[in-house]
């Protein structure tokens, strides 16, 4: 993980937030390549749900929601973690359930200083704030701890205009906030993060079948974007891990440097959410089939993923070190569709008309894909930089280009270089990207 953190800082993917003030604990800012990478992760998610199928619609609800939402959802009462504090030297706070996983037997001890721990206290994870100028109880609102509730409260709105009937889904991606007791592991667990959530509404008797479907579908999404299969697993929750309303939950887990950890949860939530909002709002939340007159509250299958966690998993999985001709090379083997930059156009030397020709090729290429033009430093140094930001292809202009119009196309992973006419590079790379 230290290597990933260092690479992210060195190449401007992700760095500590408010660094000039000493940083804010477990809060991170995304730089240029980080923004592009996370954006690509989200785009692939959207594409798989919206462009590649026609039973899901998009939504972007506000972060601030009516406070009754959180009563209905159960977050106000139950969205808490068991907090214990070290009574020994270090006084640090921990999540009792996490400690229990690491210390399955006996009395829990502080992992930092081996001190005794306090009794667990339930700690609500929602960030509170106030709306308007008066900070009294009546003005209290919360930063959403998940995007899902924005979907449930809009169920009727969407049903009204989307011309869909169950089974159909509503997808939303956006910021969520949780006052986590023990954030950490870089961007794996932070207090401000982005979620990508789908609520898939189905007739009650189809819930199990759709739950099975989405488990496989979401697992496949990570594989298809290049994560090594042996680093992924789909873990079904035991009965004692399930929320009271859920009849099935499975986590897609990735083997991060700290061990297998959750990337995404897929839950069969029954009719819990819509029923609760119907109760608390007094508005009908059922679906009425106009053809048969049948009415029911749809059941919900929820695949809930984290955009930052997925970004971290893609980075960790892609990171590689190898020796090439006696020199060490760091290469980030991101799937081309996720790579922030698809191709770098590099003149071999900074003279003889090569930079000008390279710039022309770059201007053509960037009409069809994100590309970079780089003239700074030796060619080896420029390749290394592109390898570290995960650019899959390098297009090099050399003396031969000036004679016969061909360039070399370098592959990041195999290091193979092939010559081709400059005009063919764009179509060739576009075809490879679409493959
Ligand atoms: P955990 O047990 O790891 O805290 P959770 O089970 O509470 O996670 P969910 O409520 O199921 O998480 O949230 C769905 C997804 O949102 C998670 O799989 C994860 O990818 C992401 N996520 C949740 N909490 C955080 C966080 N604090 N930082 C980054 N991503 C998060």
Coordinates of C-alpha atoms and ligand atoms in Angstrom, one line a residue:
X1 CA 0.0 0.0 0.0
X2 CA 2.9 2.4 0.7
X3 CA 4.1 1.9 -2.8
X4 CA 0.6 2.8 -4.2
X5 CA 0.4 5.8 -1.9
X6 CA 3.8 7.0 -3.1
X7 CA 3.0 6.4 -6.8
X8 CA -0.3 8.3 -6.4
X9 CA 1.5 11.3 -4.9
X10 CA 4.5 11.2 -7.3
X11 CA 2.3 11.1 -10.3
X12 CA -0.5 13.4 -9.1
X13 CA -3.3 10.8 -8.8
X14 CA -4.3 11.3 -5.2
X15 CA -2.8 13.2 -2.3
X16 CA -3.5 14.2 1.3
X17 CA -6.2 16.9 1.6
X18 CA -5.3 20.4 3.0
X19 CA -1.6 19.3 3.0
X20 CA -0.3 22.9 3.7
X21 CA -2.1 22.8 7.0
X22 CA -0.7 19.4 8.0
X23 CA -3.5 17.5 6.3
X24 CA -7.0 16.5 7.5
X25 CA -7.0 12.9 8.7
X26 CA -8.1 10.3 6.2
X27 CA -9.2 12.8 3.7
X28 CA -7.8 12.9 0.2
X29 CA -7.8 15.1 -2.9
X30 CA -7.7 13.7 -6.4
X31 CA -5.2 15.3 -8.9
X32 CA -5.4 15.2 -12.7
X33 CA -4.8 11.5 -13.4
X34 CA -6.8 10.5 -10.3
X35 CA -9.8 12.5 -11.5
X36 CA -9.6 10.9 -14.9
X37 CA -9.1 7.4 -13.5
X38 CA -12.1 7.7 -11.1
X39 CA -14.2 9.3 -13.8
X40 CA -13.4 6.3 -16.1
X41 CA -14.4 3.9 -13.4
X42 CA -17.7 5.7 -12.9
X43 CA -18.2 5.9 -16.7
X44 CA -17.8 2.2 -17.1
X45 CA -20.3 1.6 -14.3
X46 CA -22.8 4.0 -16.0
X47 CA -22.1 2.4 -19.4
X48 CA -22.7 -1.1 -18.1
X49 CA -26.1 -0.1 -16.5
X50 CA -27.4 2.5 -18.9
X51 CA -25.9 2.2 -22.4
X52 CA -25.7 -1.6 -22.5
X53 CA -29.2 -2.3 -21.2
X54 CA -32.6 -0.6 -21.3
X55 CA -34.1 -1.5 -18.0
X56 CA -32.3 1.1 -15.8
X57 CA -32.6 4.8 -15.6
X58 CA -30.3 7.4 -14.0
X59 CA -30.9 9.8 -11.1
X60 CA -29.0 12.5 -9.3
X61 CA -30.6 13.4 -6.0
X62 CA -29.5 16.1 -3.6
X63 CA -27.0 15.2 -0.9
X64 CA -29.2 17.1 1.7
X65 CA -32.5 15.3 2.2
X66 CA -35.5 15.8 4.5
X67 CA -34.5 14.5 7.9
X68 CA -37.5 12.2 8.0
X69 CA -35.8 10.2 5.4
X70 CA -33.3 9.0 7.9
X71 CA -36.0 8.1 10.4
X72 CA -37.7 6.0 7.8
X73 CA -34.5 4.3 6.6
X74 CA -33.5 3.4 10.1
X75 CA -30.2 5.3 9.9
X76 CA -31.1 7.7 12.8
X77 CA -31.8 4.8 15.1
X78 CA -29.5 2.1 13.9
X79 CA -26.7 3.4 11.7
X80 CA -24.0 3.0 14.3
X81 CA -20.9 1.1 15.0
X82 CA -19.8 -0.3 18.3
X83 CA -17.1 2.1 19.6
X84 CA -14.6 1.1 22.2
X85 CA -11.9 3.2 23.7
X86 CA -8.5 2.2 25.0
X87 CA -8.3 2.6 28.7
X88 CA -4.5 2.1 28.7
X89 CA -1.8 4.4 27.4
X90 CA -2.9 5.3 23.9
X91 CA -6.6 6.2 24.4
X92 CA -7.3 5.3 20.8
X93 CA -10.8 4.5 19.6
X94 CA -11.6 1.3 17.7
X95 CA -14.5 -0.6 16.2
X96 CA -15.3 -3.5 18.5
X97 CA -16.6 -5.6 15.5
X98 CA -13.3 -5.1 13.6
X99 CA -11.2 -6.0 16.7
X100 CA -13.3 -9.2 17.2
X101 CA -12.4 -10.3 13.7
X102 CA -8.7 -10.0 14.5
X103 CA -9.0 -11.3 18.0
X104 CA -11.7 -14.1 17.8
X105 CA -11.1 -15.4 21.4
X106 CA -11.2 -13.9 24.8
X107 CA -11.3 -10.3 26.1
X108 CA -10.6 -7.7 23.5
X109 CA -7.3 -5.7 23.9
X110 CA -6.1 -2.5 22.3
X111 CA -4.1 -3.5 19.2
X112 CA -1.9 -0.4 19.7
X113 CA -0.7 -0.7 23.3
X114 CA -2.4 -3.9 24.6
X115 CA -4.4 -1.8 27.1
X116 CA -7.9 -2.7 28.4
X117 CA -10.9 -1.4 26.4
X118 CA -14.1 0.4 27.5
X119 CA -17.5 -1.3 27.1
X120 CA -18.8 -0.8 23.5
X121 CA -20.9 2.3 23.0
X122 CA -23.1 2.7 19.8
X123 CA -21.8 5.7 17.8
X124 CA -24.0 7.1 15.0
X125 CA -22.0 7.6 11.8
X126 CA -24.1 10.3 10.3
X127 CA -22.6 13.8 10.0
X128 CA -25.0 16.4 11.4
X129 CA -25.3 20.0 10.2
X130 CA -27.9 22.7 10.3
X131 CA -30.0 24.3 7.6
X132 CA -30.5 28.0 7.7
X133 CA -29.2 30.6 10.1
X134 CA -30.5 29.2 13.4
X135 CA -28.7 26.2 14.7
X136 CA -31.5 24.7 16.8
X137 CA -32.9 21.2 16.9
X138 CA -35.6 22.0 14.3
X139 CA -33.0 22.9 11.7
X140 CA -30.9 19.7 12.1
X141 CA -30.1 17.8 8.9
X142 CA -27.6 15.2 7.9
X143 CA -25.1 14.7 5.1
X144 CA -26.4 11.5 3.4
X145 CA -24.6 8.4 4.5
X146 CA -25.6 6.6 1.3
X147 CA -27.0 7.5 -2.0
X148 CA -29.7 4.8 -2.0
X149 CA -32.3 6.8 0.0
X150 CA -32.4 9.4 -2.8
X151 CA -33.5 6.7 -5.1
X152 CA -36.2 5.3 -2.8
X153 CA -37.8 8.7 -2.0
X154 CA -38.0 9.4 -5.8
X155 CA -39.4 6.0 -6.7
X156 CA -42.8 7.4 -7.6
X157 CA -41.4 10.3 -9.5
X158 CA -39.3 8.0 -11.7
X159 CA -42.2 5.6 -12.2
X160 CA -44.2 8.5 -13.4
X161 CA -42.0 9.5 -16.3
X162 CA -39.6 6.6 -17.0
X163 CA -42.2 4.4 -18.7
X164 CA -40.8 1.4 -16.9
X165 CA -42.4 -1.4 -14.9
X166 CA -40.7 -3.9 -12.5
X167 CA -38.3 -5.4 -13.1
X168 CA -36.4 -2.1 -13.6
X169 CA -33.7 -0.2 -11.9
X170 CA -32.6 3.3 -10.8
X171 CA -28.9 4.1 -10.7
X172 CA -27.2 6.9 -8.9
X173 CA -23.6 7.8 -8.2
X174 CA -22.4 10.5 -5.8
X175 CA -20.9 11.6 -2.6
X176 CA -21.7 10.0 0.7
X177 CA -20.4 10.9 4.2
X178 CA -19.9 8.7 7.3
X179 CA -18.2 9.7 10.4
X180 CA -16.2 6.5 10.5
X181 CA -14.5 5.6 13.8
X182 CA -11.5 4.0 12.1
X183 CA -11.0 5.3 8.6
X184 CA -7.8 4.2 7.0
X185 CA -5.9 2.2 4.4
X186 CA -5.6 5.2 2.1
X187 CA -8.9 5.7 0.1
X188 CA -10.3 2.4 1.2
X189 CA -12.2 3.8 4.1
X190 CA -12.7 7.6 4.3
X191 CA -15.3 9.9 5.8
X192 CA -16.2 11.4 2.5
X193 CA -16.5 9.1 -0.5
X194 CA -18.3 8.3 -3.6
X195 CA -20.8 5.5 -4.0
X196 CA -22.3 4.0 -7.2
X197 CA -25.6 2.4 -6.2
X198 CA -28.3 0.6 -8.1
X199 CA -31.7 -0.1 -6.7
X200 CA -33.4 -2.8 -8.9
X201 CA -37.1 -3.0 -8.3
X202 CA -38.7 -6.4 -9.0
X203 CA -42.0 -8.3 -8.5
X204 CA -41.8 -10.0 -5.1
X205 CA -41.7 -13.5 -6.5
X206 CA -38.7 -12.7 -8.8
X207 CA -36.5 -11.3 -6.0
X208 CA -34.4 -14.4 -5.4
X209 CA -33.8 -14.9 -9.1
X210 CA -32.7 -11.2 -9.6
X211 CA -30.5 -11.3 -6.5
X212 CA -28.6 -14.3 -8.0
X213 CA -28.4 -12.4 -11.3
X214 CA -26.9 -9.2 -9.9
X215 CA -24.4 -11.1 -7.7
X216 CA -22.9 -12.6 -10.8
X217 CA -23.3 -9.6 -13.0
X218 CA -21.4 -7.3 -10.6
X219 CA -18.7 -9.8 -9.9
X220 CA -18.2 -10.1 -13.7
X221 CA -17.9 -6.3 -14.1
X222 CA -14.6 -6.2 -12.1
X223 CA -13.2 -9.2 -13.9
X224 CA -14.1 -7.7 -17.3
X225 CA -12.2 -4.5 -16.4
X226 CA -9.1 -6.5 -15.8
X227 CA -9.0 -7.4 -12.1
X228 CA -7.3 -10.8 -11.7
X229 CA -9.8 -13.4 -10.9
X230 CA -7.7 -15.0 -8.1
X231 CA -7.8 -11.7 -6.3
X232 CA -11.6 -11.5 -6.3
X233 CA -14.1 -13.4 -4.4
X234 CA -17.9 -13.4 -3.9
X235 CA -18.6 -14.0 -0.2
X236 CA -22.1 -14.7 1.0
X237 CA -23.0 -13.2 4.4
X238 CA -23.7 -15.7 7.2
X239 CA -27.2 -15.5 8.7
X240 CA -25.9 -13.5 11.8
X241 CA -24.3 -10.8 9.5
X242 CA -27.6 -10.1 7.6
X243 CA -29.6 -7.0 8.4
X244 CA -33.0 -8.0 9.7
X245 CA -34.8 -7.1 6.5
X246 CA -32.3 -8.8 4.1
X247 CA -32.8 -12.3 2.9
X248 CA -29.5 -12.4 1.2
X249 CA -26.3 -10.3 1.0
X250 CA -23.1 -11.1 -0.8
X251 CA -19.9 -9.0 -0.9
X252 CA -17.6 -8.7 -3.9
X253 CA -14.2 -8.7 -2.1
X254 CA -10.8 -7.9 -3.4
X255 CA -7.5 -9.0 -1.9
X256 CA -6.1 -5.6 -1.0
X257 CA -2.6 -5.4 0.7
X258 CA -4.4 -5.7 4.1
X259 CA -6.3 -8.8 3.0
X260 CA -9.7 -9.6 1.4
X261 CA -12.0 -6.6 1.9
X262 CA -15.4 -5.5 0.6
X263 CA -15.5 -3.7 -2.7
X264 CA -19.3 -3.9 -3.2
X265 CA -22.3 -5.4 -1.4
X266 CA -25.2 -6.9 -3.2
X267 CA -28.3 -7.2 -1.0
X268 CA -31.8 -8.6 -1.4
X269 CA -33.6 -5.9 0.7
X270 CA -37.2 -7.2 0.3
X271 CA -39.8 -4.4 0.5
X272 CA -38.3 -2.9 3.6
X273 CA -37.3 0.5 2.1
X274 CA -40.4 1.4 0.1
X275 CA -42.7 0.1 2.9
X276 CA -40.9 2.3 5.5
X277 CA -41.1 5.4 3.2
X278 CA -44.8 4.7 2.6
X279 CA -45.3 4.6 6.4
X280 CA -43.3 7.7 7.2
X281 CA -44.5 9.9 4.3
X282 CA -48.1 8.7 4.0
X283 CA -47.5 8.5 0.2
X284 CA -48.3 5.3 -1.6
X285 CA -45.2 3.5 -2.8
X286 CA -46.7 0.6 -4.6
X287 CA -46.7 -0.3 -8.3
X288 CA -50.0 -0.7 -10.0
X289 CA -50.1 -2.7 -13.2
X290 CA -52.7 -1.0 -15.3
X291 CA -53.2 -4.1 -17.5
X292 CA -54.0 -6.5 -14.7
X293 CA -55.0 -4.1 -11.9
X294 CA -52.4 -5.9 -9.7
X295 CA -50.7 -3.7 -7.1
X296 CA -47.7 -4.5 -4.9
X297 CA -44.7 -2.9 -3.3
X298 CA -41.7 -4.0 -5.4
X299 CA -38.8 -5.9 -3.7
X300 CA -35.4 -4.4 -4.1
X301 CA -32.0 -5.8 -5.1
X302 CA -29.2 -3.4 -4.3
X303 CA -25.7 -3.6 -5.7
X304 CA -23.9 -0.9 -3.8
X305 CA -20.3 -0.1 -4.8
X306 CA -17.7 2.5 -3.8
X307 CA -16.1 4.5 -6.6
X308 CA -13.0 5.3 -4.5
X309 CA -12.6 1.7 -3.3
X310 CA -13.0 0.4 -6.9
X311 CA -10.4 3.0 -8.0
X312 CA -8.0 1.7 -5.3
X313 CA -8.6 -1.9 -6.3
X314 CA -7.9 -1.2 -10.0
X315 CA -4.7 0.6 -9.1
X316 CA -3.5 -2.0 -6.7
X317 CA -4.2 -4.8 -9.1
X318 CA -2.6 -3.0 -12.0
X319 CA 0.6 -2.0 -10.1
X320 CA 3.6 -4.0 -11.2
X321 CA 7.4 -3.9 -11.0
X322 CA 9.7 -5.7 -13.3
X323 CA 13.3 -5.6 -14.6
X324 CA 13.8 -4.6 -18.2
X325 CA 17.3 -4.8 -19.6
X326 CA 18.8 -4.5 -16.1
X327 CA 16.6 -1.6 -15.0
X328 CA 13.7 -1.6 -12.8
X329 CA 10.4 -0.5 -14.3
X330 CA 7.2 0.4 -12.5
X331 CA 4.2 -0.2 -14.7
X332 CA 0.6 0.3 -14.0
X333 CA -1.3 -2.2 -16.2
X334 CA -4.7 -0.5 -16.1
X335 CA -7.3 -1.7 -18.5
X336 CA -7.1 0.6 -21.5
X337 CA -10.7 1.8 -20.9
X338 CA -9.7 2.9 -17.4
X339 CA -6.3 4.4 -18.2
X340 CA -6.4 8.2 -17.7
X341 CA -4.4 8.7 -20.9
X342 CA -4.8 6.2 -23.8
X343 CA -1.8 7.2 -25.9
X344 CA 1.3 9.4 -25.6
X345 CA 2.9 10.9 -28.7
X346 CA 6.6 11.3 -28.3
X347 CA 9.2 12.7 -30.7
X348 CA 12.4 10.6 -30.3
X349 CA 14.6 13.7 -30.3
X350 CA 13.7 17.3 -29.9
X351 CA 14.9 18.5 -33.3
X352 CA 14.8 17.8 -37.1
X353 CA 11.1 18.6 -37.3
X354 CA 10.2 15.7 -35.1
X355 CA 8.4 17.7 -32.4
X356 CA 6.3 19.5 -35.0
X357 CA 5.4 16.3 -36.8
X358 CA 4.6 14.6 -33.4
X359 CA 2.3 17.5 -32.4
X360 CA 0.4 17.1 -35.7
X361 CA -0.2 13.4 -35.0
X362 CA -1.2 14.2 -31.4
X363 CA -3.7 16.8 -32.6
X364 CA -5.3 14.2 -34.8
X365 CA -5.3 11.5 -32.1
X366 CA -6.8 13.5 -29.4
X367 CA -9.9 14.1 -31.5
X368 CA -10.7 10.4 -30.8
X369 CA -9.2 9.6 -27.4
X370 CA -7.4 11.2 -24.5
X371 CA -3.8 11.6 -25.5
X372 CA -0.7 13.4 -24.3
X373 CA 2.2 15.1 -26.2
X374 CA 5.5 15.0 -24.3
X375 CA 8.8 16.4 -25.3
X376 CA 10.4 16.7 -21.9
X377 CA 13.5 14.6 -21.1
X378 CA 15.0 11.5 -22.6
X379 CA 12.8 9.1 -24.4
X380 CA 13.4 6.5 -21.7
X381 CA 12.3 8.9 -19.0
X382 CA 9.2 9.8 -20.9
X383 CA 8.2 6.1 -21.4
X384 CA 8.7 5.5 -17.6
X385 CA 6.4 8.3 -16.8
X386 CA 3.7 7.0 -19.1
X387 CA 4.2 3.5 -17.7
X388 CA 3.6 4.8 -14.2
X389 CA 0.4 6.6 -15.2
X390 CA -0.8 3.5 -17.0
X391 CA -0.8 4.8 -20.6
X392 CA -1.3 1.7 -22.7
X393 CA 0.2 2.9 -25.9
X394 CA 3.2 5.1 -27.0
X395 CA 3.5 6.6 -30.5
X396 CA 7.0 7.5 -31.3
X397 CA 8.1 9.8 -34.1
X398 CA 11.7 9.3 -35.3
X399 CA 13.9 10.1 -38.2
X400 CA 12.2 7.4 -40.3
X401 CA 8.9 9.1 -39.7
X402 CA 10.3 12.2 -41.5
X403 CA 11.2 10.0 -44.5
X404 CA 8.4 7.5 -44.9
X405 CA 5.6 8.8 -42.6
X406 CA 5.6 5.7 -40.4
X407 CA 5.7 5.8 -36.5
X408 CA 6.4 3.1 -33.9
X409 CA 3.6 2.0 -31.7
X410 CA 4.8 0.8 -28.3
X411 CA 2.7 -1.5 -26.1
X412 CA 3.0 -0.8 -22.4
X413 CA 2.7 -4.4 -21.3
X414 CA 4.6 -6.4 -23.8
X415 CA 7.0 -3.5 -24.8
X416 CA 6.6 -4.7 -28.3
X417 CA 7.1 -2.0 -31.0
X418 CA 5.5 -2.1 -34.4
X419 CA 5.9 0.3 -37.3
X420 CA 2.8 1.6 -39.0
X421 CA 1.8 4.6 -41.1
X422 CA 1.0 7.5 -38.8
X423 CA -2.5 7.8 -40.3
X424 CA -3.4 4.3 -39.2
X425 CA -2.7 4.8 -35.5
X426 CA -6.0 6.5 -34.7
X427 CA -8.2 3.8 -36.2
X428 CA -6.0 1.0 -34.8
X429 CA -6.1 2.3 -31.2
X430 CA -9.8 3.1 -31.4
X431 CA -10.4 -0.5 -32.5
X432 CA -8.3 -1.8 -29.6
X433 CA -10.1 0.4 -27.1
X434 CA -13.5 -0.9 -28.3
X435 CA -12.4 -4.5 -28.2
Ligands
LIG1 P1 -17.7 -1.4 5.6 O1 -18.2 -2.7 6.3 O2 -16.5 -1.6 4.8 O3 -17.8 -0.2 6.4 P2 -20.4 -1.2 4.6 O4 -20.8 -2.7 4.5 O5 -20.8 -0.3 5.7 O6 -18.8 -1.1 4.5 P3 -22.1 -0.4 2.6 O7 -23.0 0.4 3.5 O8 -22.6 -1.7 2.1 O9 -20.7 -0.5 3.2 O10 -21.6 0.6 1.4 C1 -21.5 0.1 0.1 C2 -20.2 0.4 -0.5 O11 -19.8 1.8 -0.3 C3 -19.0 -0.4 0.1 O12 -18.9 -1.6 -0.5 C4 -17.8 0.5 -0.2 O13 -17.4 0.2 -1.5 C5 -18.4 1.9 -0.2 N1 -18.1 2.5 1.1 C6 -18.8 2.4 2.3 N2 -18.2 3.0 3.3 C7 -17.1 3.6 2.8 C8 -16.0 4.5 3.3 N3 -16.1 4.9 4.5 N4 -15.1 4.8 2.4 C9 -15.0 4.4 1.1 N5 -16.0 3.7 0.6 C10 -17.0 3.3 1.4

